[in-house]
């Protein structure tokens, strides 16, 4: 395994670096947590992990070797508290509970690189709206725009920003640090229609990653991986953002990395898990479906680079 993962002269990747990216999906993200838990059980340790929005906690836990330990319990607690406390409070509470372990584990020597996507508000007037009483109405409009494919407001006012725990000056990735981790983690999740508490990083307005980058696969590929495992939460095509601007397709090659997609065979709604509401039984079933899919994926891909099957420290 090479240290820098730079492309070879023929455009291929040297070494055997593996990247794992988990797309957003709100409560449907429990499936991806199950897949990550299966990888952990089997000793698959990726070199790069990347997340967006609701997948941030699961992916961060996988990067520090604690996805299986936390398991479905996190999702059961989040779903139960959402209606009573609101999503902002649920996410802030989860960051308070798991933030110390993540801040310690993600930045220790030898830890995998961890990428966390956000959407930065680039226009001052738009920032004022997202931070004020007009945020909820704007959020509802942006969800309606998903069905029409209208990306006008997003393209004018937002930019994808992906933080990296290994970023170096000049790379185009801002640095994720123990000091800004909690702010970035919250900002990544802030859907305007349902999150009441504004999100800021270093005094600037941010909103949910999903508007611009719900699956940061390109950013993982750019980190020099040869194998890219992309985990979705729906049986439908996996796209880069809510507005289906780019498909992340199984079997394709993205910046020199072979893309392998893991996603449910059926809509998790049939199990009782939708984006914003879920039954306890459905969450357990969806998590177990992810576990089974993760094990099945590894059974079907025995040739993944051995250097990434190192176990979890």
mmCIF file of C-alpha atoms in Angstrom:
data_model
loop_
_atom_site.group_PDB
_atom_site.id
_atom_site.type_symbol
_atom_site.label_atom_id
_atom_site.label_comp_id
_atom_site.label_asym_id
_atom_site.label_seq_id
_atom_site.Cartn_x
_atom_site.Cartn_y
_atom_site.Cartn_z
ATOM 1 C CA UNK A 1 0.000 0.000 0.000
ATOM 2 C CA UNK A 2 1.484 3.341 -0.990
ATOM 3 C CA UNK A 3 1.446 6.187 1.451
ATOM 4 C CA UNK A 4 0.164 8.956 -0.825
ATOM 5 C CA UNK A 5 -2.127 6.980 -3.118
ATOM 6 C CA UNK A 6 -1.095 9.057 -6.103
ATOM 7 C CA UNK A 7 -2.234 7.929 -9.555
ATOM 8 C CA UNK A 8 0.284 5.926 -11.564
ATOM 9 C CA UNK A 9 1.560 7.124 -14.912
ATOM 10 C CA UNK A 10 -1.129 5.162 -16.768
ATOM 11 C CA UNK A 11 -3.941 6.723 -14.716
ATOM 12 C CA UNK A 12 -4.366 3.698 -12.470
ATOM 13 C CA UNK A 13 -4.052 3.785 -8.691
ATOM 14 C CA UNK A 14 -1.000 2.310 -7.079
ATOM 15 C CA UNK A 15 -1.362 0.216 -3.947
ATOM 16 C CA UNK A 16 -4.641 -0.940 -2.529
ATOM 17 C CA UNK A 17 -6.400 1.891 -0.769
ATOM 18 C CA UNK A 18 -10.095 1.499 0.037
ATOM 19 C CA UNK A 19 -12.573 4.322 0.510
ATOM 20 C CA UNK A 20 -16.045 4.087 2.018
ATOM 21 C CA UNK A 21 -18.646 6.810 1.470
ATOM 22 C CA UNK A 22 -22.079 6.746 3.108
ATOM 23 C CA UNK A 23 -24.860 8.842 1.613
ATOM 24 C CA UNK A 24 -27.340 10.809 3.673
ATOM 25 C CA UNK A 25 -30.824 9.469 4.286
ATOM 26 C CA UNK A 26 -32.108 10.791 7.618
ATOM 27 C CA UNK A 27 -33.561 7.847 9.592
ATOM 28 C CA UNK A 28 -32.995 5.544 6.620
ATOM 29 C CA UNK A 29 -29.315 5.943 7.469
ATOM 30 C CA UNK A 30 -29.769 3.085 9.942
ATOM 31 C CA UNK A 31 -29.255 0.737 6.982
ATOM 32 C CA UNK A 32 -25.828 2.193 6.233
ATOM 33 C CA UNK A 33 -24.916 1.888 9.896
ATOM 34 C CA UNK A 34 -25.709 -1.821 9.597
ATOM 35 C CA UNK A 35 -23.452 -2.171 6.546
ATOM 36 C CA UNK A 36 -20.624 -0.404 8.360
ATOM 37 C CA UNK A 37 -21.122 -2.651 11.380
ATOM 38 C CA UNK A 38 -20.773 -5.726 9.159
ATOM 39 C CA UNK A 39 -17.557 -4.345 7.671
ATOM 40 C CA UNK A 40 -16.265 -3.800 11.185
ATOM 41 C CA UNK A 41 -17.179 -7.343 12.217
ATOM 42 C CA UNK A 42 -15.246 -8.689 9.253
ATOM 43 C CA UNK A 43 -12.190 -6.507 9.862
ATOM 44 C CA UNK A 44 -12.531 -4.259 6.810
ATOM 45 C CA UNK A 45 -10.756 -1.041 7.737
ATOM 46 C CA UNK A 46 -11.027 1.595 5.043
ATOM 47 C CA UNK A 47 -8.275 4.114 4.443
ATOM 48 C CA UNK A 48 -10.800 6.917 3.862
ATOM 49 C CA UNK A 49 -14.321 7.320 5.240
ATOM 50 C CA UNK A 50 -16.724 10.007 4.047
ATOM 51 C CA UNK A 51 -20.163 11.062 5.201
ATOM 52 C CA UNK A 52 -22.890 13.614 4.681
ATOM 53 C CA UNK A 53 -25.671 14.711 6.994
ATOM 54 C CA UNK A 54 -27.250 11.820 8.935
ATOM 55 C CA UNK A 55 -24.478 9.407 7.977
ATOM 56 C CA UNK A 56 -21.894 11.497 9.805
ATOM 57 C CA UNK A 57 -22.253 9.748 13.147
ATOM 58 C CA UNK A 58 -22.293 6.212 11.697
ATOM 59 C CA UNK A 59 -19.319 6.869 9.445
ATOM 60 C CA UNK A 60 -17.354 8.594 12.171
ATOM 61 C CA UNK A 61 -17.990 5.668 14.515
ATOM 62 C CA UNK A 62 -16.841 3.253 11.801
ATOM 63 C CA UNK A 63 -13.633 5.237 11.359
ATOM 64 C CA UNK A 64 -12.832 4.839 15.063
ATOM 65 C CA UNK A 65 -13.976 1.208 15.237
ATOM 66 C CA UNK A 66 -17.182 1.708 17.225
ATOM 67 C CA UNK A 67 -19.986 1.345 14.679
ATOM 68 C CA UNK A 68 -21.006 -2.119 15.898
ATOM 69 C CA UNK A 69 -20.722 -1.119 19.550
ATOM 70 C CA UNK A 70 -23.260 1.691 19.171
ATOM 71 C CA UNK A 71 -25.357 -0.149 16.586
ATOM 72 C CA UNK A 72 -29.082 0.400 16.212
ATOM 73 C CA UNK A 73 -29.464 1.882 19.699
ATOM 74 C CA UNK A 74 -28.509 5.326 18.436
ATOM 75 C CA UNK A 75 -31.253 5.274 15.820
ATOM 76 C CA UNK A 76 -33.860 3.993 18.260
ATOM 77 C CA UNK A 77 -33.087 6.869 20.590
ATOM 78 C CA UNK A 78 -33.039 9.470 17.825
ATOM 79 C CA UNK A 79 -36.367 8.384 16.362
ATOM 80 C CA UNK A 80 -38.029 8.282 19.767
ATOM 81 C CA UNK A 81 -36.833 11.781 20.675
ATOM 82 C CA UNK A 82 -37.411 13.495 17.326
ATOM 83 C CA UNK A 83 -41.114 14.183 17.755
ATOM 84 C CA UNK A 84 -40.794 15.427 21.310
ATOM 85 C CA UNK A 85 -37.532 17.389 21.182
ATOM 86 C CA UNK A 86 -37.101 18.314 17.521
ATOM 87 C CA UNK A 87 -34.330 17.323 15.158
ATOM 88 C CA UNK A 88 -31.927 20.111 16.114
ATOM 89 C CA UNK A 89 -31.975 18.965 19.726
ATOM 90 C CA UNK A 90 -31.654 15.304 18.751
ATOM 91 C CA UNK A 91 -28.548 15.985 16.677
ATOM 92 C CA UNK A 92 -26.982 18.310 19.228
ATOM 93 C CA UNK A 93 -27.578 15.732 21.952
ATOM 94 C CA UNK A 94 -25.984 12.991 19.839
ATOM 95 C CA UNK A 95 -22.950 15.184 19.210
ATOM 96 C CA UNK A 96 -22.673 15.847 22.938
ATOM 97 C CA UNK A 97 -22.870 12.122 23.659
ATOM 98 C CA UNK A 98 -20.512 10.824 20.963
ATOM 99 C CA UNK A 99 -18.415 13.892 20.218
ATOM 100 C CA UNK A 100 -15.745 13.200 22.861
ATOM 101 C CA UNK A 101 -14.982 9.732 21.461
ATOM 102 C CA UNK A 102 -15.015 11.013 17.886
ATOM 103 C CA UNK A 103 -12.779 13.982 18.663
ATOM 104 C CA UNK A 104 -10.311 11.668 20.347
ATOM 105 C CA UNK A 105 -10.398 8.831 17.815
ATOM 106 C CA UNK A 106 -10.623 10.592 14.467
ATOM 107 C CA UNK A 107 -7.482 12.635 15.014
ATOM 108 C CA UNK A 108 -5.202 10.084 16.641
ATOM 109 C CA UNK A 109 -2.057 8.990 14.764
ATOM 110 C CA UNK A 110 -2.842 6.213 12.321
ATOM 111 C CA UNK A 111 -6.583 6.899 12.150
ATOM 112 C CA UNK A 112 -8.228 6.681 8.706
ATOM 113 C CA UNK A 113 -8.894 9.927 6.903
ATOM 114 C CA UNK A 114 -12.407 11.176 7.588
ATOM 115 C CA UNK A 115 -14.324 13.497 5.254
ATOM 116 C CA UNK A 116 -17.521 15.300 6.250
ATOM 117 C CA UNK A 117 -19.582 17.193 3.683
ATOM 118 C CA UNK A 118 -21.467 20.442 4.252
ATOM 119 C CA UNK A 119 -23.134 23.161 2.187
ATOM 120 C CA UNK A 120 -21.771 26.666 2.681
ATOM 121 C CA UNK A 121 -24.100 29.634 2.152
ATOM 122 C CA UNK A 122 -22.210 31.937 -0.209
ATOM 123 C CA UNK A 123 -24.618 34.887 -0.468
ATOM 124 C CA UNK A 124 -25.141 37.324 2.412
ATOM 125 C CA UNK A 125 -28.884 37.725 1.871
ATOM 126 C CA UNK A 126 -29.345 33.968 1.600
ATOM 127 C CA UNK A 127 -27.317 33.486 4.784
ATOM 128 C CA UNK A 128 -29.625 35.878 6.607
ATOM 129 C CA UNK A 129 -32.622 33.849 5.451
ATOM 130 C CA UNK A 130 -31.149 30.510 6.442
ATOM 131 C CA UNK A 131 -30.260 31.815 9.895
ATOM 132 C CA UNK A 132 -33.571 33.561 10.528
ATOM 133 C CA UNK A 133 -37.325 32.959 10.706
ATOM 134 C CA UNK A 134 -37.581 32.427 6.936
ATOM 135 C CA UNK A 135 -35.492 29.262 7.049
ATOM 136 C CA UNK A 136 -38.378 26.829 7.452
ATOM 137 C CA UNK A 137 -40.343 28.183 4.490
ATOM 138 C CA UNK A 138 -37.218 28.173 2.343
ATOM 139 C CA UNK A 139 -36.503 24.597 3.367
ATOM 140 C CA UNK A 140 -39.964 23.481 2.321
ATOM 141 C CA UNK A 141 -39.527 25.201 -1.041
ATOM 142 C CA UNK A 142 -36.181 23.476 -1.584
ATOM 143 C CA UNK A 143 -37.827 20.109 -0.937
ATOM 144 C CA UNK A 144 -40.531 20.919 -3.496
ATOM 145 C CA UNK A 145 -37.766 21.846 -5.915
ATOM 146 C CA UNK A 146 -36.384 18.308 -5.589
ATOM 147 C CA UNK A 147 -39.438 16.976 -7.425
ATOM 148 C CA UNK A 148 -39.149 19.506 -10.245
ATOM 149 C CA UNK A 149 -35.365 19.296 -10.507
ATOM 150 C CA UNK A 150 -35.036 23.041 -9.949
ATOM 151 C CA UNK A 151 -31.521 23.669 -8.570
ATOM 152 C CA UNK A 152 -31.637 27.422 -9.179
ATOM 153 C CA UNK A 153 -31.559 28.630 -5.565
ATOM 154 C CA UNK A 154 -28.963 26.038 -4.603
ATOM 155 C CA UNK A 155 -26.633 26.853 -7.489
ATOM 156 C CA UNK A 156 -26.896 30.584 -6.774
ATOM 157 C CA UNK A 157 -26.488 30.493 -3.004
ATOM 158 C CA UNK A 158 -24.750 27.297 -1.865
ATOM 159 C CA UNK A 159 -21.409 25.598 -2.428
ATOM 160 C CA UNK A 160 -20.354 22.093 -1.374
ATOM 161 C CA UNK A 161 -17.574 22.181 1.209
ATOM 162 C CA UNK A 162 -16.043 18.904 2.354
ATOM 163 C CA UNK A 163 -13.889 18.969 5.486
ATOM 164 C CA UNK A 164 -11.052 16.468 5.893
ATOM 165 C CA UNK A 165 -9.205 15.307 8.978
ATOM 166 C CA UNK A 166 -6.044 15.058 6.845
ATOM 167 C CA UNK A 167 -6.340 18.192 4.732
ATOM 168 C CA UNK A 168 -3.164 20.054 3.899
ATOM 169 C CA UNK A 169 -2.908 23.685 2.749
ATOM 170 C CA UNK A 170 -3.663 24.141 -0.930
ATOM 171 C CA UNK A 171 -5.599 20.879 -1.370
ATOM 172 C CA UNK A 172 -9.021 22.489 -1.547
ATOM 173 C CA UNK A 173 -10.300 20.679 1.528
ATOM 174 C CA UNK A 174 -10.708 22.694 4.734
ATOM 175 C CA UNK A 175 -9.246 20.957 7.779
ATOM 176 C CA UNK A 176 -11.535 19.114 10.168
ATOM 177 C CA UNK A 177 -10.114 19.459 13.668
ATOM 178 C CA UNK A 178 -11.083 18.562 17.231
ATOM 179 C CA UNK A 179 -11.929 22.236 17.690
ATOM 180 C CA UNK A 180 -14.399 22.565 14.779
ATOM 181 C CA UNK A 181 -15.642 18.962 14.611
ATOM 182 C CA UNK A 182 -18.871 19.512 16.540
ATOM 183 C CA UNK A 183 -19.841 22.606 14.536
ATOM 184 C CA UNK A 184 -19.141 20.832 11.234
ATOM 185 C CA UNK A 185 -21.045 17.725 12.358
ATOM 186 C CA UNK A 186 -24.127 19.777 13.204
ATOM 187 C CA UNK A 187 -23.920 21.935 10.091
ATOM 188 C CA UNK A 188 -23.775 18.841 7.898
ATOM 189 C CA UNK A 189 -27.226 17.792 9.144
ATOM 190 C CA UNK A 190 -29.143 21.059 9.142
ATOM 191 C CA UNK A 191 -32.142 20.579 6.852
ATOM 192 C CA UNK A 192 -33.849 23.952 6.806
ATOM 193 C CA UNK A 193 -37.430 22.715 6.981
ATOM 194 C CA UNK A 194 -37.029 20.863 10.286
ATOM 195 C CA UNK A 195 -33.883 22.069 12.096
ATOM 196 C CA UNK A 196 -34.663 25.173 14.175
ATOM 197 C CA UNK A 197 -31.136 25.930 15.401
ATOM 198 C CA UNK A 198 -28.948 27.721 12.818
ATOM 199 C CA UNK A 199 -25.583 26.239 11.847
ATOM 200 C CA UNK A 200 -22.352 28.195 11.701
ATOM 201 C CA UNK A 201 -18.704 27.276 11.215
ATOM 202 C CA UNK A 202 -16.200 29.988 12.071
ATOM 203 C CA UNK A 203 -18.978 32.570 12.016
ATOM 204 C CA UNK A 204 -20.250 31.677 8.523
ATOM 205 C CA UNK A 205 -23.625 30.152 7.666
ATOM 206 C CA UNK A 206 -23.879 26.517 6.578
ATOM 207 C CA UNK A 207 -26.764 24.144 5.843
ATOM 208 C CA UNK A 208 -27.241 20.437 5.268
ATOM 209 C CA UNK A 209 -24.769 18.708 2.989
ATOM 210 C CA UNK A 210 -27.563 17.005 1.043
ATOM 211 C CA UNK A 211 -28.484 20.149 -0.868
ATOM 212 C CA UNK A 212 -25.117 20.074 -2.637
ATOM 213 C CA UNK A 213 -23.308 16.849 -1.706
ATOM 214 C CA UNK A 214 -25.305 14.028 -0.125
ATOM 215 C CA UNK A 215 -22.756 11.452 -1.336
ATOM 216 C CA UNK A 216 -19.179 12.829 -1.462
ATOM 217 C CA UNK A 217 -17.867 9.997 -3.629
ATOM 218 C CA UNK A 218 -15.796 12.262 -5.878
ATOM 219 C CA UNK A 219 -14.003 13.678 -2.874
ATOM 220 C CA UNK A 220 -13.108 10.181 -1.653
ATOM 221 C CA UNK A 221 -11.871 9.166 -5.104
ATOM 222 C CA UNK A 222 -9.668 12.254 -5.112
ATOM 223 C CA UNK A 223 -7.886 10.932 -2.019
ATOM 224 C CA UNK A 224 -6.180 8.239 -4.059
ATOM 225 C CA UNK A 225 -8.275 5.146 -3.369
ATOM 226 C CA UNK A 226 -8.429 2.248 -5.809
ATOM 227 C CA UNK A 227 -11.707 0.797 -4.491
ATOM 228 C CA UNK A 228 -14.654 3.007 -3.566
ATOM 229 C CA UNK A 229 -17.583 1.480 -1.674
ATOM 230 C CA UNK A 230 -20.635 3.754 -1.801
ATOM 231 C CA UNK A 231 -23.474 2.967 0.606
ATOM 232 C CA UNK A 232 -26.980 4.260 -0.108
ATOM 233 C CA UNK A 233 -30.211 4.137 1.862
ATOM 234 C CA UNK A 234 -32.667 3.577 -1.011
ATOM 235 C CA UNK A 235 -33.011 0.944 -3.744
ATOM 236 C CA UNK A 236 -33.122 3.722 -6.333
ATOM 237 C CA UNK A 237 -30.098 5.146 -8.174
ATOM 238 C CA UNK A 238 -27.569 6.777 -5.868
ATOM 239 C CA UNK A 239 -26.943 10.427 -6.690
ATOM 240 C CA UNK A 240 -24.451 13.048 -5.588
ATOM 241 C CA UNK A 241 -27.148 15.365 -4.198
ATOM 242 C CA UNK A 242 -30.874 15.714 -3.582
ATOM 243 C CA UNK A 243 -31.368 17.083 -7.076
ATOM 244 C CA UNK A 244 -29.879 14.051 -8.858
ATOM 245 C CA UNK A 245 -27.124 16.069 -10.506
ATOM 246 C CA UNK A 246 -24.801 13.065 -10.921
ATOM 247 C CA UNK A 247 -25.331 9.327 -10.476
ATOM 248 C CA UNK A 248 -22.842 7.321 -8.434
ATOM 249 C CA UNK A 249 -23.203 4.090 -10.399
ATOM 250 C CA UNK A 250 -22.043 0.618 -9.506
ATOM 251 C CA UNK A 251 -19.269 -0.693 -11.750
ATOM 252 C CA UNK A 252 -18.095 2.696 -12.975
ATOM 253 C CA UNK A 253 -14.667 4.223 -12.460
ATOM 254 C CA UNK A 254 -14.472 7.563 -10.701
ATOM 255 C CA UNK A 255 -11.129 9.366 -10.833
ATOM 256 C CA UNK A 256 -9.338 6.024 -11.066
ATOM 257 C CA UNK A 257 -11.364 4.307 -8.328
ATOM 258 C CA UNK A 258 -13.654 1.325 -8.980
ATOM 259 C CA UNK A 259 -17.125 2.146 -7.634
ATOM 260 C CA UNK A 260 -19.090 -0.561 -5.812
ATOM 261 C CA UNK A 261 -22.555 0.381 -4.551
ATOM 262 C CA UNK A 262 -24.287 -1.218 -1.572
ATOM 263 C CA UNK A 263 -27.964 -0.319 -1.165
ATOM 264 C CA UNK A 264 -31.242 -1.904 0.018
ATOM 265 C CA UNK A 265 -33.092 -4.274 -2.273
ATOM 266 C CA UNK A 266 -36.409 -2.660 -1.316
ATOM 267 C CA UNK A 267 -37.611 0.672 0.011
ATOM 268 C CA UNK A 268 -37.057 0.702 3.759
ATOM 269 C CA UNK A 269 -40.593 2.080 4.115
ATOM 270 C CA UNK A 270 -41.773 -1.511 3.689
ATOM 271 C CA UNK A 271 -39.935 -2.295 6.930
ATOM 272 C CA UNK A 272 -41.320 0.733 8.749
ATOM 273 C CA UNK A 273 -38.496 3.245 8.189
ATOM 274 C CA UNK A 274 -39.046 6.479 6.285
ATOM 275 C CA UNK A 275 -36.824 9.548 6.181
ATOM 276 C CA UNK A 276 -38.418 11.370 9.119
ATOM 277 C CA UNK A 277 -40.395 8.667 10.940
ATOM 278 C CA UNK A 278 -39.783 5.045 11.858
ATOM 279 C CA UNK A 279 -41.032 2.297 14.107
ATOM 280 C CA UNK A 280 -38.673 0.641 16.547
ATOM 281 C CA UNK A 281 -39.252 -2.693 14.859
ATOM 282 C CA UNK A 282 -38.539 -1.145 11.475
ATOM 283 C CA UNK A 283 -35.266 0.369 12.611
ATOM 284 C CA UNK A 284 -34.068 -2.970 13.950
ATOM 285 C CA UNK A 285 -35.107 -4.715 10.735
ATOM 286 C CA UNK A 286 -33.407 -2.099 8.549
ATOM 287 C CA UNK A 287 -30.220 -2.256 10.605
ATOM 288 C CA UNK A 288 -30.184 -6.038 10.334
ATOM 289 C CA UNK A 289 -30.787 -5.767 6.579
ATOM 290 C CA UNK A 290 -27.697 -3.559 6.396
ATOM 291 C CA UNK A 291 -25.707 -6.076 8.414
ATOM 292 C CA UNK A 292 -26.700 -8.855 6.041
ATOM 293 C CA UNK A 293 -25.925 -6.711 2.995
ATOM 294 C CA UNK A 294 -22.497 -5.813 4.349
ATOM 295 C CA UNK A 295 -21.575 -9.430 4.944
ATOM 296 C CA UNK A 296 -22.967 -10.395 1.549
ATOM 297 C CA UNK A 297 -20.936 -7.669 -0.130
ATOM 298 C CA UNK A 298 -17.697 -8.888 1.431
ATOM 299 C CA UNK A 299 -18.512 -12.487 0.518
ATOM 300 C CA UNK A 300 -18.974 -11.357 -3.089
ATOM 301 C CA UNK A 301 -15.756 -9.296 -3.143
ATOM 302 C CA UNK A 302 -13.042 -11.451 -1.611
ATOM 303 C CA UNK A 303 -10.387 -9.663 -3.648
ATOM 304 C CA UNK A 304 -10.556 -6.320 -1.867
ATOM 305 C CA UNK A 305 -7.034 -5.141 -1.016
ATOM 306 C CA UNK A 306 -5.715 -7.206 1.872
ATOM 307 C CA UNK A 307 -3.942 -4.194 3.278
ATOM 308 C CA UNK A 308 -7.288 -2.709 4.244
ATOM 309 C CA UNK A 309 -8.427 -5.779 6.176
ATOM 310 C CA UNK A 310 -6.389 -4.789 9.166
ATOM 311 C CA UNK A 311 -8.968 -4.978 11.928
ATOM 312 C CA UNK A 312 -9.912 -2.037 14.064
ATOM 313 C CA UNK A 313 -7.665 -0.619 16.750
#
